Short mmCIF file of C-alpha atoms in Angstrom, two decimals:
data_model
loop_
_atom_site.label_atom_id
_atom_site.label_comp_id
_atom_site.label_asym_id
_atom_site.label_seq_id
_atom_site.Cartn_x
_atom_site.Cartn_y
_atom_site.Cartn_z
CA MET A 1 140.01 139.47 128.99
CA GLU A 2 136.81 140.31 130.78
CA THR A 3 136.48 140.13 134.54
CA GLU A 4 133.52 140.88 136.78
CA LEU A 5 133.88 141.78 140.44
CA LEU A 6 130.95 141.61 142.85
CA VAL A 7 131.33 143.27 146.24
CA ARG A 8 128.82 142.67 149.01
CA LEU A 9 128.46 143.87 152.58
CA VAL A 10 128.79 141.42 155.45
CA ILE A 11 127.40 143.97 157.89
CA PRO A 12 123.64 144.80 157.62
CA ASP A 13 122.96 146.52 154.31
CA ASN A 14 120.82 149.51 155.29
CA VAL A 15 120.29 150.53 151.66
CA ALA A 16 118.87 147.11 150.77
CA ILE A 17 116.69 147.09 153.92
CA THR A 18 115.26 150.56 153.19
CA THR A 19 114.73 149.64 149.54
CA LEU A 20 112.88 146.45 150.44
CA ASN A 21 110.69 148.30 152.96
CA THR A 22 109.91 151.00 150.38
CA LEU A 23 109.00 148.43 147.72
CA LYS A 24 106.71 146.64 150.18
CA ARG A 25 105.05 149.98 151.06
CA MET A 26 104.57 150.58 147.35
CA GLY A 27 102.63 147.30 147.17
CA TYR A 28 105.23 144.96 145.68
CA LYS A 29 105.39 141.43 147.04
CA ILE A 30 109.07 140.74 147.43
CA ASP A 31 110.53 138.24 149.88
CA GLU A 32 114.18 139.16 149.63
CA LEU A 33 116.34 141.86 148.12
CA LYS A 34 120.13 141.87 148.02
CA ARG A 35 122.50 144.49 146.71
CA GLN A 36 126.08 144.25 145.52
CA ASP A 37 128.50 146.66 143.90
CA TYR A 38 129.26 145.48 140.40
CA TYR A 39 132.43 146.13 138.37
CA TRP A 40 133.24 144.92 134.88
CA PHE A 41 136.79 145.22 133.56
CA ASP A 42 138.30 144.68 130.13
CA CYS A 43 142.07 144.06 130.32
CA ASP A 44 144.81 142.44 128.28
CA GLU A 45 145.89 140.25 131.19
CA SER A 46 144.05 138.51 134.01
CA ILE A 47 143.45 140.70 137.04
CA ALA A 48 141.29 138.13 138.82
CA ASP A 49 143.88 137.43 141.53
CA LYS A 50 144.57 141.05 142.36
CA ILE A 51 141.45 143.14 141.80
CA GLY A 52 139.64 142.00 144.95
CA LYS A 53 142.55 143.22 147.05
CA VAL A 54 142.17 146.84 145.98
CA ASP A 55 140.92 148.63 149.05
CA ILE A 56 139.13 151.38 147.13
CA LEU A 57 136.84 148.64 145.81
CA VAL A 58 136.76 146.22 148.74
CA ASN A 59 137.02 147.19 152.39
CA ALA A 60 138.01 143.95 154.11
CA ASN A 61 136.42 145.12 157.37
CA LYS A 62 132.92 145.10 155.94
CA ASN A 63 132.99 143.61 152.43
CA ARG A 64 133.44 140.24 150.80
CA PHE A 65 133.94 139.82 147.10
CA THR A 66 133.45 137.36 144.27
CA VAL A 67 135.40 137.43 141.02
CA LYS A 68 133.58 135.75 138.20
CA GLN A 69 134.31 135.06 134.57
CA SER A 70 131.74 136.43 132.14
CA SER A 71 130.61 132.95 131.09
CA GLU A 72 129.42 132.12 134.61
CA LYS A 73 125.69 132.50 135.33
CA LEU A 74 124.44 134.38 138.36
CA GLY A 75 121.70 132.77 140.45
CA GLY A 76 118.29 134.44 140.96
CA THR A 77 116.77 137.40 139.12
CA ASN A 78 119.45 140.05 138.88
CA ILE A 79 119.10 143.67 137.86
CA LEU A 80 122.17 145.67 136.95
CA VAL A 81 121.72 149.44 137.19
CA THR A 82 124.49 151.63 135.75
CA ASN A 83 124.95 155.36 135.27
CA ILE A 84 125.12 156.43 131.64
CA ASP A 85 127.97 158.93 132.13
CA GLU A 86 130.04 157.49 134.93
CA GLY A 87 133.27 159.33 134.15
CA ASP A 88 136.84 158.06 134.29
CA GLY A 89 137.75 158.86 137.91
CA LEU A 90 137.82 155.28 139.17
CA LEU A 91 139.43 153.95 135.99
CA ASN A 92 142.25 156.47 136.33
CA SER A 93 142.73 155.57 140.00
CA LEU A 94 143.01 151.87 139.13
CA LYS A 95 145.51 152.65 136.35
CA THR A 96 147.57 154.60 138.88
CA LEU A 97 147.56 151.49 141.06
CA GLY A 98 149.12 149.49 138.19
CA PHE A 99 146.09 147.87 136.59
CA ASN A 100 146.27 147.92 132.83
CA ILE A 101 142.51 148.25 132.34
CA LYS A 102 141.21 149.32 128.93
CA LYS A 103 137.54 149.76 129.81
CA MET A 104 135.41 149.38 132.89
CA LYS A 105 131.80 149.62 133.97
CA LYS A 106 130.44 150.18 137.47
CA GLY A 107 126.95 149.64 138.77
CA THR A 108 124.65 148.24 141.41
CA LEU A 109 123.50 144.65 141.13
CA TRP A 110 120.15 143.93 142.78
CA THR A 111 118.99 140.36 143.33
CA ILE A 112 115.35 139.67 144.15
CA LYS A 113 113.27 136.78 145.35
CA PRO A 114 110.91 135.52 144.07
CA GLU A 115 112.59 135.05 140.71
CA ASP A 116 110.37 137.03 138.38
CA GLU A 117 111.68 139.01 135.44
CA LYS A 118 108.47 141.00 134.95
CA LEU A 119 108.46 142.03 138.61
CA ALA A 120 112.15 142.92 138.35
CA LYS A 121 111.43 145.27 135.43
CA GLN A 122 108.54 146.90 137.28
CA ILE A 123 110.45 147.63 140.47
CA THR A 124 113.46 148.85 138.53
CA GLU A 125 111.47 151.34 136.49
CA ASP A 126 109.43 152.37 139.53
CA LEU A 127 112.21 152.80 142.06
CA LEU A 128 115.68 151.43 141.34
CA MET A 129 116.67 153.67 138.43
CA ASN A 130 115.99 157.06 136.88
CA PRO A 131 115.99 156.64 133.09
CA HIS A 132 117.25 160.18 132.55
CA TYR A 133 120.77 159.26 133.68
CA GLN A 134 120.74 155.53 134.29
CA GLU A 135 120.06 152.31 132.39
CA TYR A 136 119.47 148.73 133.44
CA GLU A 137 119.61 145.18 132.24
CA ILE A 138 118.21 141.99 133.68
CA LEU A 139 121.05 139.47 133.95
CA MET B 1 94.93 182.40 146.69
CA GLY B 2 94.19 183.79 150.15
CA GLN B 3 91.43 181.30 150.88
CA TRP B 4 93.80 179.00 152.79
CA LEU B 5 94.92 181.62 155.27
CA GLN B 6 94.41 180.64 158.86
CA GLY B 7 93.61 184.20 159.88
CA GLY B 8 95.57 187.43 160.03
CA ASN B 9 99.08 187.18 158.70
CA ALA B 10 99.66 183.72 160.10
CA MET B 11 100.61 181.96 156.89
CA ARG B 12 101.53 178.53 158.13
CA ILE B 13 104.30 176.93 156.16
CA ALA B 14 105.10 173.28 156.81
CA VAL B 15 108.84 172.65 156.67
CA ILE B 16 108.88 168.91 156.02
CA TRP B 17 111.42 167.07 158.10
CA TYR B 18 112.44 163.68 156.73
CA PRO B 19 114.97 161.42 158.45
CA GLY B 20 118.23 162.98 157.29
CA THR B 21 116.93 166.51 156.63
CA ASN B 22 119.50 169.02 157.89
CA CYS B 23 118.54 172.43 156.48
CA ASP B 24 115.27 172.82 158.36
CA GLU B 25 116.53 175.48 160.79
CA GLU B 26 117.84 177.90 158.17
CA ALA B 27 114.70 177.32 156.10
CA PHE B 28 112.64 178.11 159.21
CA ARG B 29 114.49 181.39 159.77
CA ALA B 30 114.30 182.50 156.13
CA ILE B 31 110.55 181.79 155.99
CA GLU B 32 110.06 183.65 159.26
CA ALA B 33 112.13 186.60 157.99
CA ALA B 34 109.80 186.77 154.99
CA GLY B 35 106.85 187.24 157.36
CA MET B 36 105.36 183.75 157.38
CA LYS B 37 104.93 181.24 160.18
CA PRO B 38 107.05 178.14 159.63
CA GLU B 39 106.50 174.89 161.48
CA ILE B 40 108.91 171.99 161.28
CA VAL B 41 106.68 168.99 160.64
CA ARG B 42 107.72 165.35 160.72
CA TRP B 43 107.23 163.38 157.53
CA ASN B 44 105.15 160.68 159.21
CA THR B 45 102.42 163.00 160.54
CA ASP B 46 99.41 164.60 158.88
CA VAL B 47 100.78 167.52 156.90
CA SER B 48 97.54 168.61 155.28
CA GLY B 49 95.97 172.02 155.82
CA TYR B 50 99.02 174.27 155.71
CA ASP B 51 99.13 177.38 153.54
CA GLY B 52 102.36 176.30 151.89
CA TYR B 53 105.07 173.66 151.98
CA MET B 54 108.81 173.70 151.96
CA ILE B 55 111.00 170.61 151.59
CA PRO B 56 114.46 171.59 152.78
CA GLY B 57 117.90 170.24 152.01
CA GLY B 58 119.75 167.38 153.61
CA TRP B 59 120.12 163.67 153.03
CA SER B 60 116.65 162.23 153.34
CA TYR B 61 117.02 158.51 153.97
CA GLU B 62 120.77 158.96 153.59
CA ASP B 63 120.34 159.32 149.80
CA ARG B 64 119.77 155.57 149.65
CA ILE B 65 119.34 154.25 146.07
CA ARG B 66 119.69 157.85 144.80
CA ALA B 67 119.08 161.27 146.30
CA GLY B 68 115.45 162.01 147.14
CA VAL B 69 113.83 158.88 145.70
CA ILE B 70 112.83 157.13 148.94
CA ALA B 71 111.26 160.36 150.26
CA ALA B 72 109.51 160.82 146.91
CA LYS B 73 107.82 157.45 147.29
CA HIS B 74 106.68 158.09 150.87
CA PRO B 75 102.90 158.52 151.38
CA VAL B 76 103.47 162.08 152.70
CA MET B 77 104.18 163.12 149.12
CA LYS B 78 100.66 162.05 148.10
CA THR B 79 99.33 164.65 150.56
CA ILE B 80 101.74 167.29 149.31
CA LYS B 81 100.87 166.48 145.70
CA LYS B 82 97.18 166.91 146.53
CA GLU B 83 97.89 170.27 148.18
CA ALA B 84 99.96 171.34 145.18
CA GLU B 85 97.12 170.38 142.85
CA ALA B 86 94.88 172.63 144.95
CA GLY B 87 97.26 175.47 144.06
CA LYS B 88 99.24 175.75 147.28
CA PRO B 89 102.92 176.63 146.99
CA VAL B 90 105.49 173.84 147.39
CA LEU B 91 109.17 174.76 147.37
CA GLY B 92 111.93 172.15 147.32
CA ILE B 93 115.50 173.22 147.87
CA CYS B 94 118.48 170.93 147.29
CA ASN B 95 117.37 167.54 148.62
CA GLY B 96 113.82 168.92 148.50
CA ALA B 97 114.35 169.61 144.81
CA GLN B 98 115.56 166.05 144.31
CA VAL B 99 112.37 164.82 146.00
CA LEU B 100 110.15 166.98 143.76
CA ILE B 101 111.95 165.86 140.60
CA GLU B 102 111.66 162.20 141.62
CA THR B 103 107.91 162.59 142.24
CA GLY B 104 107.45 164.18 138.81
CA LEU B 105 105.77 167.26 140.35
CA VAL B 106 108.49 169.26 138.62
CA PRO B 107 108.64 169.92 135.72
CA GLY B 108 105.14 168.41 135.78
CA LEU B 109 104.34 168.53 132.08
CA LYS B 110 103.43 164.83 132.11
CA ASP B 111 102.36 162.54 134.92
CA LYS B 112 105.77 160.87 135.16
CA VAL B 113 109.38 161.55 136.10
CA GLN B 114 110.72 163.70 133.27
CA MET B 115 114.11 164.72 134.62
CA ALA B 116 116.88 163.64 136.93
CA LEU B 117 119.25 165.36 139.30
CA ALA B 118 122.21 163.25 138.31
CA PRO B 119 125.64 163.14 139.98
CA ASN B 120 127.63 166.31 139.35
CA ASN B 121 130.24 166.19 136.62
CA ASP B 122 132.96 166.66 139.24
CA GLY B 123 131.55 165.01 142.35
CA TYR B 124 130.34 166.61 145.57
CA TYR B 125 130.72 170.34 145.44
CA CYS B 126 130.27 173.29 147.84
CA ILE B 127 130.56 176.81 146.41
CA TRP B 128 128.79 180.16 146.26
CA THR B 129 126.95 180.62 142.99
CA ASN B 130 125.22 183.47 141.16
CA LEU B 131 121.72 182.82 139.92
CA LEU B 132 120.05 184.68 137.10
CA SER B 133 116.32 185.22 137.44
CA THR B 134 115.47 184.13 133.91
CA SER B 135 111.71 184.21 133.76
CA LYS B 136 109.27 187.07 133.67
CA GLN B 137 108.61 188.56 137.11
CA GLY B 138 105.66 186.76 138.71
CA ARG B 139 105.84 183.72 136.40
CA CYS B 140 105.91 181.54 139.49
CA ALA B 141 105.22 181.82 143.20
CA TYR B 142 108.92 182.39 143.92
CA ASN B 143 109.92 185.19 141.56
CA LYS B 144 107.18 187.72 142.29
CA LYS B 145 109.79 189.94 143.97
CA LEU B 146 112.51 189.27 141.40
CA LYS B 147 112.76 191.13 138.13
CA GLN B 148 113.84 189.24 135.02
CA GLY B 149 117.61 189.71 134.90
CA ASP B 150 118.14 190.09 138.66
CA VAL B 151 121.12 188.17 140.01
CA ILE B 152 121.01 186.60 143.46
CA LYS B 153 123.69 184.79 145.40
CA ALA B 154 123.18 181.36 146.92
CA PRO B 155 125.50 178.55 147.93
CA ILE B 156 125.30 175.00 146.64
CA ALA B 157 126.31 171.88 148.56
CA HIS B 158 125.44 168.72 146.72
CA GLY B 159 126.77 165.68 144.90
CA GLU B 160 123.67 164.99 142.80
CA GLY B 161 122.47 168.31 141.44
CA ARG B 162 122.97 168.16 137.70
CA PHE B 163 119.61 168.79 136.05
CA THR B 164 119.41 166.45 133.09
CA THR B 165 116.89 164.68 130.88
CA ARG B 166 116.84 162.26 127.96
CA ASP B 167 113.81 164.03 126.52
CA ALA B 168 115.36 166.25 123.86
CA GLU B 169 112.22 168.38 123.48
CA LEU B 170 111.66 168.96 127.19
CA VAL B 171 114.12 171.80 127.74
CA LYS B 172 112.78 173.67 124.71
CA GLU B 173 109.31 173.33 126.15
CA LEU B 174 110.48 174.52 129.58
CA GLU B 175 112.11 177.58 127.98
CA LYS B 176 109.00 178.29 125.93
CA ASN B 177 106.77 178.04 129.04
CA GLY B 178 109.10 180.17 131.15
CA GLN B 179 109.46 177.32 133.63
CA ILE B 180 113.22 177.75 134.02
CA ILE B 181 113.29 180.24 136.88
CA PHE B 182 116.99 180.30 137.77
CA LYS B 183 120.16 179.65 135.78
CA TYR B 184 123.74 179.61 137.03
CA CYS B 185 125.52 182.73 135.82
CA ASP B 186 128.54 184.89 136.56
CA ALA B 187 128.41 187.95 138.81
CA ASP B 188 127.32 190.08 135.85
CA GLY B 189 124.42 187.80 134.97
CA LYS B 190 126.06 186.13 131.98
CA VAL B 191 125.12 182.47 131.63
CA THR B 192 128.44 180.76 130.89
CA ASP B 193 129.88 177.25 131.07
CA GLU B 194 132.39 178.48 133.67
CA ALA B 195 129.54 179.60 135.94
CA ASN B 196 127.91 176.18 135.80
CA PRO B 197 129.10 174.32 138.90
CA ASN B 198 127.74 170.85 138.20
CA GLY B 199 127.18 170.40 134.47
CA ALA B 200 123.41 171.02 134.55
CA ILE B 201 121.85 171.29 131.08
CA PHE B 202 121.42 174.91 130.02
CA ASN B 203 122.87 175.96 133.40
CA ILE B 204 119.53 175.16 135.02
CA ALA B 205 119.43 175.83 138.77
CA GLY B 206 115.68 176.02 139.39
CA ILE B 207 112.53 174.92 137.56
CA CYS B 208 108.84 175.34 138.33
CA ASN B 209 105.77 173.39 137.27
CA PRO B 210 103.51 174.79 134.52
CA GLU B 211 101.16 176.37 137.10
CA GLY B 212 104.10 178.03 138.86
CA ASN B 213 103.22 176.99 142.42
CA VAL B 214 105.83 174.22 142.73
CA MET B 215 109.54 174.89 142.31
CA ALA B 216 112.64 172.72 142.62
CA MET B 217 115.96 174.53 143.01
CA MET B 218 119.37 173.15 143.93
CA PRO B 219 121.08 176.27 145.42
CA HIS B 220 120.20 177.41 148.94
CA PRO B 221 118.68 180.94 149.06
CA GLU B 222 117.77 180.32 152.71
CA ARG B 223 121.49 180.23 153.52
CA ALA B 224 121.89 183.65 151.92
CA ALA B 225 118.88 185.34 153.51
CA TRP B 226 120.90 188.03 155.33
CA TYR B 227 123.89 190.03 154.16
CA LYS B 228 125.85 188.60 157.09
CA ASN B 229 125.51 185.18 155.40
CA ILE B 230 127.27 186.31 152.26
CA PRO B 231 131.07 186.24 152.40
CA TYR B 232 131.40 188.93 149.73
CA HIS B 233 129.56 191.34 152.00
CA GLU B 234 132.33 191.56 154.61
CA GLY B 235 133.19 194.97 155.96
CA LYS B 236 129.66 196.34 156.01
CA SER B 237 128.09 197.87 159.08
CA PHE B 238 126.25 195.76 161.64
CA GLU B 239 122.93 197.29 160.58
CA GLU B 240 123.53 196.48 156.92
CA ASN B 241 124.55 192.93 157.69
CA GLU B 242 121.29 192.36 159.57
CA LYS B 243 119.20 193.25 156.52
CA THR B 244 117.75 190.55 154.31
CA THR B 245 119.15 190.10 150.82
CA LEU B 246 117.57 189.76 147.41
CA SER B 247 117.99 185.98 147.83
CA ASN B 248 115.24 186.03 150.43
CA ALA B 249 112.94 187.38 147.73
CA VAL B 250 112.26 183.71 146.94
CA PHE B 251 110.45 183.41 150.28
CA GLU B 252 108.98 186.93 150.20
CA SER B 253 107.52 186.04 146.78
CA MET B 254 105.99 182.90 148.29
CA LYS B 255 104.28 185.09 150.88
CA GLU B 256 102.91 187.39 148.19
CA PHE B 257 101.65 184.39 146.25
CA ILE B 258 99.78 183.09 149.28
CA ASN B 259 98.39 186.57 149.91
CA GLY B 260 97.01 186.46 146.39
CA ASN B 261 98.99 189.47 145.18
#
């Protein structure tokens, strides 16, 4: 069973603000940029009720989360940037906490306005990822 | 190379201070100890006209997105790139190295980003390392005072310092060109997996551009400029501890390069 967890900040996101300012300085016309932590899990059983309560993924003082099933569509133009060799540190920690997770993926999900896939590709290759250790997909 | 000199021995080196830079003071002292005149210069001022440039370590822009990339896209780097193209020396250490890699100035074989300083294999790491001077003496502006085979000590303190690339031919080309200036090694100068603190390909610790005037290195020679900085040198006399080490040869070499020697 596949589960996706999206974690966003409810306090000002300085990374997103700096990124937007940098993109504007680089000449890109972008109205809005949002950033969320993205987790994908493959498990035998549903973890949807419990995974958002894990404090190493979600700090209730500053984060809110959304658990979505893989069939659900995200709104806007979304760019998922992941590291190619992420390692098993987080997976092992979650297993220690009792989650029977077979595989997982972690990344950063960027959402831009206006919705424009070509623009999304340009800004990703120009700023949001380094192809020598990261990869991306437009969701 | 002496045509940029401002007169006498006053080789003015701009130590670029970005928001989040935190190794500017030790860089200042190491440059000064090598006989040059450092000036800490803010990133949002005119930095043109210096004899050389040094981008020190730290957390420019809090490593937002990934280490060094926001600083790399700042207009100040256009000025520094122009100065580098004119042949002036540009040295990036730690976060400075990350900035130079993200601009593509290093390794500089193509006009694009050819490498990454990816997260270490084992996370953030602070340790003293040994560095083997791998290239021919004088191959670049920073090894003029280092013989091939010399070993210097320098600490590392980074989370994203693993030199890597997806271009399979690149490392061969760097080796062939002698652009790999430093490799992690053991105390005897042997390049081993055990001596590699972050998983960098081929134990790479420092790389220069083809012209040899721009170098990106992750370890901090400026934090090992005097014997008193080096923990393994305990028990020596006060006079000995006040002497500069072979690690400061990186900066002394930069001075020689500017002098045109």
